[in-house]
Amino acid sequence: MVVLTEISQQSSSSSTTYDYDVFLSFRGEDTRSNFTDHLLKALREATIDTFFDDSEIRIGEFLKPKLENAIKASRSSIMVLSKNYASSTWCLDELALIMEQPNHIVYPIFYHVNPSDVRKQRNSFGDAMAEHKQRMESESDEEKRSQWAQRIKQWEKALTQVADLKGVEANGRAETILIEEIVKEISSRLDLHKRSEIPKLFGMEWSVRNITSFLKDGSGQRAEILTIWGMPGIGKTYLANYVFQLHYLDFERSCFLEDIERRCTQPNGLLDLQKQLLKDIQARSWMDIDNVNEATLKIEKSLFMNRTLLVLDGISKFEQLDVLIGTKGLHPGSKIIITSKNESLTEKCRLFQTEVPPKHTKHRLQGLNDEESLQLLSWHAFGCNKPNKGDKKQLIKVVEYCQGYPLALKVLGSSFRSEDATWEDILESLGKEINPDIKKVLKISYDTLPSEKDKELFKYIACLFFGEDRKFTEDILKACGIGKSSGIKILINRCLLTVQSSDKLAMHQLLQDMGRDIVHQESPKKPWKRSILWHHEECLDVLQNRQGTTITQGLAFDMRTFENEIWKEPSSANMQMFGFRSYPSFSCLWWLFGWVSGMCSSSRKTKGDFETLALSEMRNLKLLQLNYVQLSGSYKNFPHGIRWLCMHGFPLSYIPSDLQMENLVALDLSNSKLQQLWKKPKLLRSLKYLNLSSCHELVRVGHFSGLPLLERLTLARCSSLLEELPRSIGKLKNLTQLLIDGCSNLGEFPVEIFKDMESLKVLYAGNINMKSHGSSSSTMVPRTPVSFVSSLPRSLVTLSLKKCNLHNESFPMDFSNLPMLKNLFLDGNPMDSMPDCVRSLTRLETLSFSECMKLKTVLCAPIQLKELDVYLCYSLEKIKFHPEKSVLPRVFYHPNFNLTEIQHIFKRQALSEIDEEVLCSLGWINIAYLNNCGFLKADCLGMYHLTGRILL
């Protein structure tokens, strides 16, 4: 995964940085033109960044600042200790400074000198030191003599230390072989095999700062582990490599193991990974290891003894962690970074089962925003961060499709740059077929799912249940024998699925395309031989040609969506279908043609008409969506095993008696022509979800006693529903959600139905006419609805009474009968203050008064409140929270002239009411002139802002 950009200097400057790999110290007159020159050439050819002082003559007694800085900015030093090395005070000063550097690699070369002569300062080294001492003795200035003595002491110490280090002797050896050995050794000591060019990143600055903070945190004594997780191709490896390159020099040992999942599939792959790890973190021999257990023991010992930075990239099984980090624990200050598609793997390894497990942090890597995506796409398409003006419109469409997915942006941008393709060609292919390079990466997560049931679950969600409620989907697919109880959790952990805050299922567009492509490959040319049909044209062909088979288990067709797709864009394919040539000038004509065709469709048989007999051969069909279609024929032709039936715009006035519904789990007839549910009550022992929302012609619903397992009943916006709700609703022991908002003509509400509804958690009863049909005094929710509120079940968690014409006196003294209530919506009601009873809701987290035009105050809001919505409350003056509340809730409000205070957020008051000391501290002198001015005090920041005018 390649992501390119500049990164902020702030994140990179926080790590240890070096300008040079090697500082080369040598005596010019001895080796400049021969050995040292050859060594320098070999080092640079090996891409080892070497500092070489090319000054032929060194003037002065002391080191130049340039050389001092170069030594301090180098990771290592090579000293060519030749015969006359010690005769140079500059060489000796270099040596002394080098030996003082912390964490500095020192490599001495004894060039035709004996290490013992260096250690004991004998022969040429002894003669040189004797000369330096004579100069010291001859110095008449006492201060300079003291300086000479100090320097000689440092030189003697440095010469002794360097002679004791592991180096190389040149006596009797071919210089070419010797230099090759030196380059190889210094490369190994510098871990140059770990080094690569620091990658450039788009849109990951926050992640880099976050991980850098993790690596720099040395406050705890325990070792720490960070898991970077996200979908394949999102940039996990590049991010980990980026921070590794920035910080690996800050640790005693370091290792980056890349692509572990793939390498583990190769012969001896795991053992090879262990050997690479040992090579990087252990100086001793590792080649003789021939089994995984022995390698694990050595790894454990090394990790326990050394402060290590270890990156394990592409972990797919927790057993890989067991053998790569073991169970003995880590050295204090060690950091391990794990990248994985699976959020839950890390804490399953045995290291977390020890008495003192390491601290674990998770970092989910998300996609790029639109601006970052456009930059990345432009980089790969044009080699620059900004698109050409003429291409920007098309690039924005590609960005919208990719939804911030870096791999797709790279692949599509590169395909434009390297292939003879136009943006029109690329846009035409999007959504129809997934790019093979993108599919190859994404499919890794799918292929490694633990069971076939998990794979089936993924396919059905991608094809049919994207955007649906989680429990709704689970119940339906469980009844079909698809997936297992832990299936959705597994898909979430593998980054194949996400659950939004509203509990709706979501997945990246490319993941959905991949899931659908997998189903498409079941039978590319014969859709009737696939398990799921969702493509509208294919569904229509199969149904109209009666090609259904027992293979198909799910079918989704929406006639309105199909028609919108045909006329929305004048693409070359659908224009040519009707004989138009795909020139831009024909776009307007194409739109006109579509409009005329749409107008004429009501007077002829539409393309979406077909007979129910088309379903008769699909005997294994369990999931069926037929929205806004016209059916002819008997409904007994519907397969008997259907679990989910969705028919928006159902054309009949009641459900036919010959429609087999015994196995139904969910029935959705929204926006239909129903006038009544059925002529005779039915016994549907499996039905859990019944949705009749926006059935504007529905007059009565009948009894629900034959639906013993019903959990969710939706009658929202059934504006013609006249009868009172049947009392049989109260017998639905499993009902958790009842939605009747917008039933504006509903008769009186039988409050006694709540008596036995111990499972009801959600009640939406907003926008209901307060007056019943017969009398102005008879009300469904009375002006003082004590009986209504008192009858509500204690299990209620969410209650909506929006636009029910409720005044303050419409509420009881308290809501003590609703101890579980967390969400209360009172929008659009004519109350002038927060009802007193709301304060008794001790668990309330969300409170909404949006569009309450008369609302003036919200005082002493409940202590657990997390969100308060007072948007478009134009009369609002003051908001105050519970005196013991420490964390402020999120407040959504519309600024208005009347609003003077939101406690702890702002307060507006006359300047005359402000303490004079405060005013004087702001520079005001003529206090008497400020009485007519307004003043705004921001309590949360302790700052003051003038809002009125000074009247002189």
PDB file of C-alpha atoms in Angstrom, residues 230-454:
ATOM      1  CA  GLY A 230      -8.167  -1.355   9.714  1.00  0.00           C
ATOM      2  CA  MET A 231      -9.341  -2.810   6.421  1.00  0.00           C
ATOM      3  CA  PRO A 232      -6.738  -4.128   3.938  1.00  0.00           C
ATOM      4  CA  GLY A 233      -5.137  -1.411   1.827  1.00  0.00           C
ATOM      5  CA  ILE A 234      -5.985   1.392   4.265  1.00  0.00           C
ATOM      6  CA  GLY A 235      -2.272   2.143   4.870  1.00  0.00           C
ATOM      7  CA  LYS A 236      -1.408   0.250   8.082  1.00  0.00           C
ATOM      8  CA  THR A 237       1.954  -1.045   6.846  1.00  0.00           C
ATOM      9  CA  TYR A 238       3.049   2.315   5.479  1.00  0.00           C
ATOM     10  CA  LEU A 239       2.091   4.105   8.663  1.00  0.00           C
ATOM     11  CA  ALA A 240       3.976   1.556  10.789  1.00  0.00           C
ATOM     12  CA  ASN A 241       7.028   1.788   8.527  1.00  0.00           C
ATOM     13  CA  TYR A 242       6.938   5.568   8.690  1.00  0.00           C
ATOM     14  CA  VAL A 243       7.053   5.750  12.486  1.00  0.00           C
ATOM     15  CA  PHE A 244       9.578   2.888  12.621  1.00  0.00           C
ATOM     16  CA  GLN A 245      11.987   4.781  10.358  1.00  0.00           C
ATOM     17  CA  LEU A 246      11.576   7.863  12.508  1.00  0.00           C
ATOM     18  CA  HIS A 247      12.188   6.191  15.862  1.00  0.00           C
ATOM     19  CA  TYR A 248      14.032   2.864  15.619  1.00  0.00           C
ATOM     20  CA  LEU A 249      17.340   4.526  16.513  1.00  0.00           C
ATOM     21  CA  ASP A 250      15.870   5.559  19.877  1.00  0.00           C
ATOM     22  CA  PHE A 251      15.894   1.932  21.063  1.00  0.00           C
ATOM     23  CA  GLU A 252      18.650  -0.531  21.977  1.00  0.00           C
ATOM     24  CA  ARG A 253      17.249  -3.112  19.569  1.00  0.00           C
ATOM     25  CA  SER A 254      14.716  -2.837  16.758  1.00  0.00           C
ATOM     26  CA  CYS A 255      13.082  -4.979  14.099  1.00  0.00           C
ATOM     27  CA  PHE A 256      10.399  -4.565  11.432  1.00  0.00           C
ATOM     28  CA  LEU A 257       8.793  -7.846  10.351  1.00  0.00           C
ATOM     29  CA  GLU A 258       6.672  -7.160   7.280  1.00  0.00           C
ATOM     30  CA  ASP A 259       3.874  -9.144   5.613  1.00  0.00           C
ATOM     31  CA  ILE A 260       3.699 -11.844   8.295  1.00  0.00           C
ATOM     32  CA  GLU A 261       0.395 -13.305   7.106  1.00  0.00           C
ATOM     33  CA  ARG A 262       1.709 -14.082   3.614  1.00  0.00           C
ATOM     34  CA  ARG A 263       5.136 -15.230   4.752  1.00  0.00           C
ATOM     35  CA  CYS A 264       3.625 -17.691   7.234  1.00  0.00           C
ATOM     36  CA  THR A 265       2.014 -19.559   4.325  1.00  0.00           C
ATOM     37  CA  GLN A 266       5.422 -20.339   2.812  1.00  0.00           C
ATOM     38  CA  PRO A 267       7.534 -23.403   3.775  1.00  0.00           C
ATOM     39  CA  ASN A 268       9.296 -22.721   7.101  1.00  0.00           C
ATOM     40  CA  GLY A 269       7.821 -19.226   6.928  1.00  0.00           C
ATOM     41  CA  LEU A 270       7.384 -18.807  10.670  1.00  0.00           C
ATOM     42  CA  LEU A 271      10.897 -20.041  11.437  1.00  0.00           C
ATOM     43  CA  ASP A 272      12.338 -17.673   8.830  1.00  0.00           C
ATOM     44  CA  LEU A 273      10.503 -14.794  10.504  1.00  0.00           C
ATOM     45  CA  GLN A 274      11.952 -15.809  13.871  1.00  0.00           C
ATOM     46  CA  LYS A 275      15.456 -15.932  12.403  1.00  0.00           C
ATOM     47  CA  GLN A 276      15.064 -12.454  10.942  1.00  0.00           C
ATOM     48  CA  LEU A 277      13.856 -11.184  14.306  1.00  0.00           C
ATOM     49  CA  LEU A 278      16.776 -12.775  16.155  1.00  0.00           C
ATOM     50  CA  LYS A 279      19.235 -11.417  13.614  1.00  0.00           C
ATOM     51  CA  ASP A 280      17.986  -7.892  14.282  1.00  0.00           C
ATOM     52  CA  ILE A 281      17.669  -7.975  18.073  1.00  0.00           C
ATOM     53  CA  GLN A 282      20.401 -10.459  19.074  1.00  0.00           C
ATOM     54  CA  ALA A 283      24.085 -10.109  18.293  1.00  0.00           C
ATOM     55  CA  ARG A 284      24.845 -13.783  18.904  1.00  0.00           C
ATOM     56  CA  SER A 285      24.504 -16.616  16.400  1.00  0.00           C
ATOM     57  CA  TRP A 286      21.025 -17.389  15.116  1.00  0.00           C
ATOM     58  CA  MET A 287      21.673 -19.401  11.951  1.00  0.00           C
ATOM     59  CA  ASP A 288      21.938 -22.748  13.758  1.00  0.00           C
ATOM     60  CA  ILE A 289      18.335 -22.659  15.026  1.00  0.00           C
ATOM     61  CA  ASP A 290      16.229 -25.326  13.334  1.00  0.00           C
ATOM     62  CA  ASN A 291      12.884 -25.323  15.193  1.00  0.00           C
ATOM     63  CA  VAL A 292      10.250 -22.795  16.215  1.00  0.00           C
ATOM     64  CA  ASN A 293      10.246 -23.601  19.955  1.00  0.00           C
ATOM     65  CA  GLU A 294      13.986 -23.050  20.309  1.00  0.00           C
ATOM     66  CA  ALA A 295      13.717 -19.769  18.437  1.00  0.00           C
ATOM     67  CA  THR A 296      10.874 -18.610  20.688  1.00  0.00           C
ATOM     68  CA  LEU A 297      12.988 -19.217  23.794  1.00  0.00           C
ATOM     69  CA  LYS A 298      15.843 -17.112  22.378  1.00  0.00           C
ATOM     70  CA  ILE A 299      13.416 -14.360  21.324  1.00  0.00           C
ATOM     71  CA  GLU A 300      11.862 -14.270  24.793  1.00  0.00           C
ATOM     72  CA  LYS A 301      15.278 -13.904  26.416  1.00  0.00           C
ATOM     73  CA  SER A 302      16.383 -11.128  24.106  1.00  0.00           C
ATOM     74  CA  LEU A 303      13.122  -9.165  24.424  1.00  0.00           C
ATOM     75  CA  PHE A 304      13.316  -9.472  28.195  1.00  0.00           C
ATOM     76  CA  MET A 305      16.914  -8.184  28.332  1.00  0.00           C
ATOM     77  CA  ASN A 306      16.814  -5.275  25.851  1.00  0.00           C
ATOM     78  CA  ARG A 307      14.692  -2.183  25.335  1.00  0.00           C
ATOM     79  CA  THR A 308      13.270  -3.004  21.936  1.00  0.00           C
ATOM     80  CA  LEU A 309      11.085  -1.480  19.231  1.00  0.00           C
ATOM     81  CA  LEU A 310       9.368  -4.304  17.365  1.00  0.00           C
ATOM     82  CA  VAL A 311       6.887  -3.944  14.509  1.00  0.00           C
ATOM     83  CA  LEU A 312       4.871  -7.047  13.600  1.00  0.00           C
ATOM     84  CA  ASP A 313       3.093  -6.242  10.364  1.00  0.00           C
ATOM     85  CA  GLY A 314       0.147  -8.273   9.098  1.00  0.00           C
ATOM     86  CA  ILE A 315      -0.710 -10.483  12.080  1.00  0.00           C
ATOM     87  CA  SER A 316      -3.601 -12.778  11.141  1.00  0.00           C
ATOM     88  CA  LYS A 317      -3.551 -15.319  14.014  1.00  0.00           C
ATOM     89  CA  PHE A 318      -2.814 -14.865  17.692  1.00  0.00           C
ATOM     90  CA  GLU A 319      -0.595 -17.974  17.563  1.00  0.00           C
ATOM     91  CA  GLN A 320       1.844 -15.931  15.468  1.00  0.00           C
ATOM     92  CA  LEU A 321       2.231 -13.569  18.417  1.00  0.00           C
ATOM     93  CA  ASP A 322       2.842 -16.485  20.772  1.00  0.00           C
ATOM     94  CA  VAL A 323       5.932 -17.571  18.841  1.00  0.00           C
ATOM     95  CA  LEU A 324       7.202 -14.104  17.891  1.00  0.00           C
ATOM     96  CA  ILE A 325       7.062 -12.442  21.331  1.00  0.00           C
ATOM     97  CA  GLY A 326       6.592 -15.379  23.721  1.00  0.00           C
ATOM     98  CA  THR A 327       5.290 -15.161  27.279  1.00  0.00           C
ATOM     99  CA  LYS A 328       8.275 -14.149  29.437  1.00  0.00           C
ATOM    100  CA  GLY A 329       7.532 -10.458  29.271  1.00  0.00           C
ATOM    101  CA  LEU A 330       9.256  -7.447  27.753  1.00  0.00           C
ATOM    102  CA  HIS A 331      11.992  -5.136  28.959  1.00  0.00           C
ATOM    103  CA  PRO A 332      10.646  -1.913  30.569  1.00  0.00           C
ATOM    104  CA  GLY A 333      10.254   0.782  27.949  1.00  0.00           C
ATOM    105  CA  SER A 334       9.935  -1.655  25.069  1.00  0.00           C
ATOM    106  CA  LYS A 335       7.298  -0.914  22.447  1.00  0.00           C
ATOM    107  CA  ILE A 336       5.605  -3.346  20.113  1.00  0.00           C
ATOM    108  CA  ILE A 337       3.486  -2.164  17.176  1.00  0.00           C
ATOM    109  CA  ILE A 338       1.139  -4.722  15.615  1.00  0.00           C
ATOM    110  CA  THR A 339      -0.780  -4.177  12.389  1.00  0.00           C
ATOM    111  CA  SER A 340      -3.774  -6.360  11.700  1.00  0.00           C
ATOM    112  CA  LYS A 341      -7.139  -6.512   9.981  1.00  0.00           C
ATOM    113  CA  ASN A 342      -8.527  -8.084  13.158  1.00  0.00           C
ATOM    114  CA  GLU A 343      -9.052  -5.808  16.150  1.00  0.00           C
ATOM    115  CA  SER A 344      -9.383  -8.601  18.705  1.00  0.00           C
ATOM    116  CA  LEU A 345      -6.320 -10.762  17.972  1.00  0.00           C
ATOM    117  CA  THR A 346      -3.675  -9.081  20.115  1.00  0.00           C
ATOM    118  CA  GLU A 347      -5.199  -9.677  23.536  1.00  0.00           C
ATOM    119  CA  LYS A 348      -5.780 -13.354  22.769  1.00  0.00           C
ATOM    120  CA  CYS A 349      -2.065 -14.161  22.777  1.00  0.00           C
ATOM    121  CA  ARG A 350      -0.508 -15.793  25.827  1.00  0.00           C
ATOM    122  CA  LEU A 351       1.495 -12.708  26.822  1.00  0.00           C
ATOM    123  CA  PHE A 352      -1.760 -11.122  27.995  1.00  0.00           C
ATOM    124  CA  GLN A 353      -2.463 -14.096  30.251  1.00  0.00           C
ATOM    125  CA  THR A 354       0.602 -13.430  32.426  1.00  0.00           C
ATOM    126  CA  GLU A 355       0.416 -11.853  35.898  1.00  0.00           C
ATOM    127  CA  VAL A 356       1.543  -8.452  34.607  1.00  0.00           C
ATOM    128  CA  PRO A 357       0.322  -8.127  31.025  1.00  0.00           C
ATOM    129  CA  PRO A 358       1.626  -5.236  28.915  1.00  0.00           C
ATOM    130  CA  LYS A 359      -0.405  -2.094  28.471  1.00  0.00           C
ATOM    131  CA  HIS A 360      -2.409  -2.302  25.257  1.00  0.00           C
ATOM    132  CA  THR A 361      -3.654   0.537  23.053  1.00  0.00           C
ATOM    133  CA  LYS A 362      -5.711   0.257  19.869  1.00  0.00           C
ATOM    134  CA  HIS A 363      -5.529   2.687  16.970  1.00  0.00           C
ATOM    135  CA  ARG A 364      -8.044   2.300  14.178  1.00  0.00           C
ATOM    136  CA  LEU A 365      -6.816   3.672  10.869  1.00  0.00           C
ATOM    137  CA  GLN A 366      -9.592   5.370   8.946  1.00  0.00           C
ATOM    138  CA  GLY A 367      -9.713   6.514   5.355  1.00  0.00           C
ATOM    139  CA  LEU A 368      -8.793   9.905   3.918  1.00  0.00           C
ATOM    140  CA  ASN A 369     -11.078  12.895   3.683  1.00  0.00           C
ATOM    141  CA  ASP A 370     -12.141  14.248   0.291  1.00  0.00           C
ATOM    142  CA  GLU A 371      -9.356  16.817   0.013  1.00  0.00           C
ATOM    143  CA  GLU A 372      -6.648  14.306   0.941  1.00  0.00           C
ATOM    144  CA  SER A 373      -8.173  11.756  -1.424  1.00  0.00           C
ATOM    145  CA  LEU A 374      -8.121  14.240  -4.294  1.00  0.00           C
ATOM    146  CA  GLN A 375      -4.453  15.019  -3.599  1.00  0.00           C
ATOM    147  CA  LEU A 376      -3.493  11.343  -3.528  1.00  0.00           C
ATOM    148  CA  LEU A 377      -5.439  10.553  -6.693  1.00  0.00           C
ATOM    149  CA  SER A 378      -3.839  13.531  -8.453  1.00  0.00           C
ATOM    150  CA  TRP A 379      -0.376  12.446  -7.319  1.00  0.00           C
ATOM    151  CA  HIS A 380      -0.729   9.025  -8.900  1.00  0.00           C
ATOM    152  CA  ALA A 381      -2.558  10.309 -11.992  1.00  0.00           C
ATOM    153  CA  PHE A 382      -0.498  13.433 -12.761  1.00  0.00           C
ATOM    154  CA  GLY A 383       2.535  13.343 -10.443  1.00  0.00           C
ATOM    155  CA  CYS A 384       1.385  16.432  -8.537  1.00  0.00           C
ATOM    156  CA  ASN A 385      -0.948  17.196  -5.629  1.00  0.00           C
ATOM    157  CA  LYS A 386      -3.488  19.192  -7.609  1.00  0.00           C
ATOM    158  CA  PRO A 387      -5.636  17.971 -10.497  1.00  0.00           C
ATOM    159  CA  ASN A 388      -5.851  19.682 -13.840  1.00  0.00           C
ATOM    160  CA  LYS A 389      -8.791  22.035 -14.020  1.00  0.00           C
ATOM    161  CA  GLY A 390     -10.374  20.116 -16.867  1.00  0.00           C
ATOM    162  CA  ASP A 391     -10.184  16.828 -14.966  1.00  0.00           C
ATOM    163  CA  LYS A 392     -11.327  17.961 -11.524  1.00  0.00           C
ATOM    164  CA  LYS A 393     -15.010  17.158 -12.006  1.00  0.00           C
ATOM    165  CA  GLN A 394     -14.278  13.566 -13.032  1.00  0.00           C
ATOM    166  CA  LEU A 395     -11.706  13.152 -10.261  1.00  0.00           C
ATOM    167  CA  ILE A 396     -14.239  14.248  -7.660  1.00  0.00           C
ATOM    168  CA  LYS A 397     -16.566  11.467  -8.828  1.00  0.00           C
ATOM    169  CA  VAL A 398     -13.751   8.924  -8.482  1.00  0.00           C
ATOM    170  CA  VAL A 399     -13.025  10.258  -4.986  1.00  0.00           C
ATOM    171  CA  GLU A 400     -16.690   9.868  -4.042  1.00  0.00           C
ATOM    172  CA  TYR A 401     -16.624   6.244  -5.175  1.00  0.00           C
ATOM    173  CA  CYS A 402     -13.381   5.395  -3.358  1.00  0.00           C
ATOM    174  CA  GLN A 403     -14.670   6.827  -0.050  1.00  0.00           C
ATOM    175  CA  GLY A 404     -11.201   7.671   1.238  1.00  0.00           C
ATOM    176  CA  TYR A 405      -9.692   4.247   0.471  1.00  0.00           C
ATOM    177  CA  PRO A 406      -5.995   4.872  -0.359  1.00  0.00           C
ATOM    178  CA  LEU A 407      -5.367   1.670  -2.306  1.00  0.00           C
ATOM    179  CA  ALA A 408      -8.249   2.354  -4.708  1.00  0.00           C
ATOM    180  CA  LEU A 409      -7.112   5.948  -5.208  1.00  0.00           C
ATOM    181  CA  LYS A 410      -3.596   4.737  -6.006  1.00  0.00           C
ATOM    182  CA  VAL A 411      -4.717   1.975  -8.378  1.00  0.00           C
ATOM    183  CA  LEU A 412      -7.228   4.113 -10.291  1.00  0.00           C
ATOM    184  CA  GLY A 413      -4.847   7.073 -10.498  1.00  0.00           C
ATOM    185  CA  SER A 414      -2.010   4.862 -11.714  1.00  0.00           C
ATOM    186  CA  SER A 415      -4.231   3.180 -14.296  1.00  0.00           C
ATOM    187  CA  PHE A 416      -5.012   6.584 -15.800  1.00  0.00           C
ATOM    188  CA  ARG A 417      -1.327   7.486 -15.878  1.00  0.00           C
ATOM    189  CA  SER A 418       0.069   4.223 -17.204  1.00  0.00           C
ATOM    190  CA  GLU A 419      -2.708   2.993 -19.471  1.00  0.00           C
ATOM    191  CA  ASP A 420      -4.485   4.436 -22.464  1.00  0.00           C
ATOM    192  CA  ALA A 421      -7.636   5.164 -20.468  1.00  0.00           C
ATOM    193  CA  THR A 422      -9.807   8.239 -20.009  1.00  0.00           C
ATOM    194  CA  TRP A 423     -11.590   9.301 -16.856  1.00  0.00           C
ATOM    195  CA  GLU A 424     -14.860   8.556 -18.651  1.00  0.00           C
ATOM    196  CA  ASP A 425     -13.708   4.949 -19.127  1.00  0.00           C
ATOM    197  CA  ILE A 426     -12.747   4.665 -15.460  1.00  0.00           C
ATOM    198  CA  LEU A 427     -16.029   6.187 -14.261  1.00  0.00           C
ATOM    199  CA  GLU A 428     -17.999   3.910 -16.569  1.00  0.00           C
ATOM    200  CA  SER A 429     -16.420   0.828 -14.943  1.00  0.00           C
ATOM    201  CA  LEU A 430     -16.938   1.916 -11.329  1.00  0.00           C
ATOM    202  CA  GLY A 431     -19.584  -0.124  -9.572  1.00  0.00           C
ATOM    203  CA  LYS A 432     -19.832  -2.597 -12.468  1.00  0.00           C
ATOM    204  CA  GLU A 433     -16.630  -4.487 -11.844  1.00  0.00           C
ATOM    205  CA  ILE A 434     -14.045  -4.146  -9.129  1.00  0.00           C
ATOM    206  CA  ASN A 435     -10.456  -3.546 -10.195  1.00  0.00           C
ATOM    207  CA  PRO A 436      -8.460  -6.822  -9.897  1.00  0.00           C
ATOM    208  CA  ASP A 437      -5.605  -5.193  -7.951  1.00  0.00           C
ATOM    209  CA  ILE A 438      -8.039  -3.757  -5.413  1.00  0.00           C
ATOM    210  CA  LYS A 439     -10.024  -6.972  -5.210  1.00  0.00           C
ATOM    211  CA  LYS A 440      -6.888  -9.041  -4.563  1.00  0.00           C
ATOM    212  CA  VAL A 441      -6.076  -7.046  -1.420  1.00  0.00           C
ATOM    213  CA  LEU A 442      -9.622  -6.751  -0.110  1.00  0.00           C
ATOM    214  CA  LYS A 443     -10.388 -10.423  -0.614  1.00  0.00           C
ATOM    215  CA  ILE A 444      -7.668 -11.463   1.858  1.00  0.00           C
ATOM    216  CA  SER A 445      -9.953 -10.641   4.782  1.00  0.00           C
ATOM    217  CA  TYR A 446     -12.813 -12.554   3.197  1.00  0.00           C
ATOM    218  CA  ASP A 447     -10.717 -15.622   2.349  1.00  0.00           C
ATOM    219  CA  THR A 448      -9.386 -15.875   5.907  1.00  0.00           C
ATOM    220  CA  LEU A 449     -12.787 -15.809   7.604  1.00  0.00           C
ATOM    221  CA  PRO A 450     -12.971 -18.757  10.023  1.00  0.00           C
ATOM    222  CA  SER A 451     -15.972 -20.514   8.478  1.00  0.00           C
ATOM    223  CA  GLU A 452     -18.141 -20.745   5.379  1.00  0.00           C
ATOM    224  CA  LYS A 453     -21.085 -19.449   7.415  1.00  0.00           C
ATOM    225  CA  ASP A 454     -19.188 -16.206   8.038  1.00  0.00           C
TER     226      ASP A 454
END
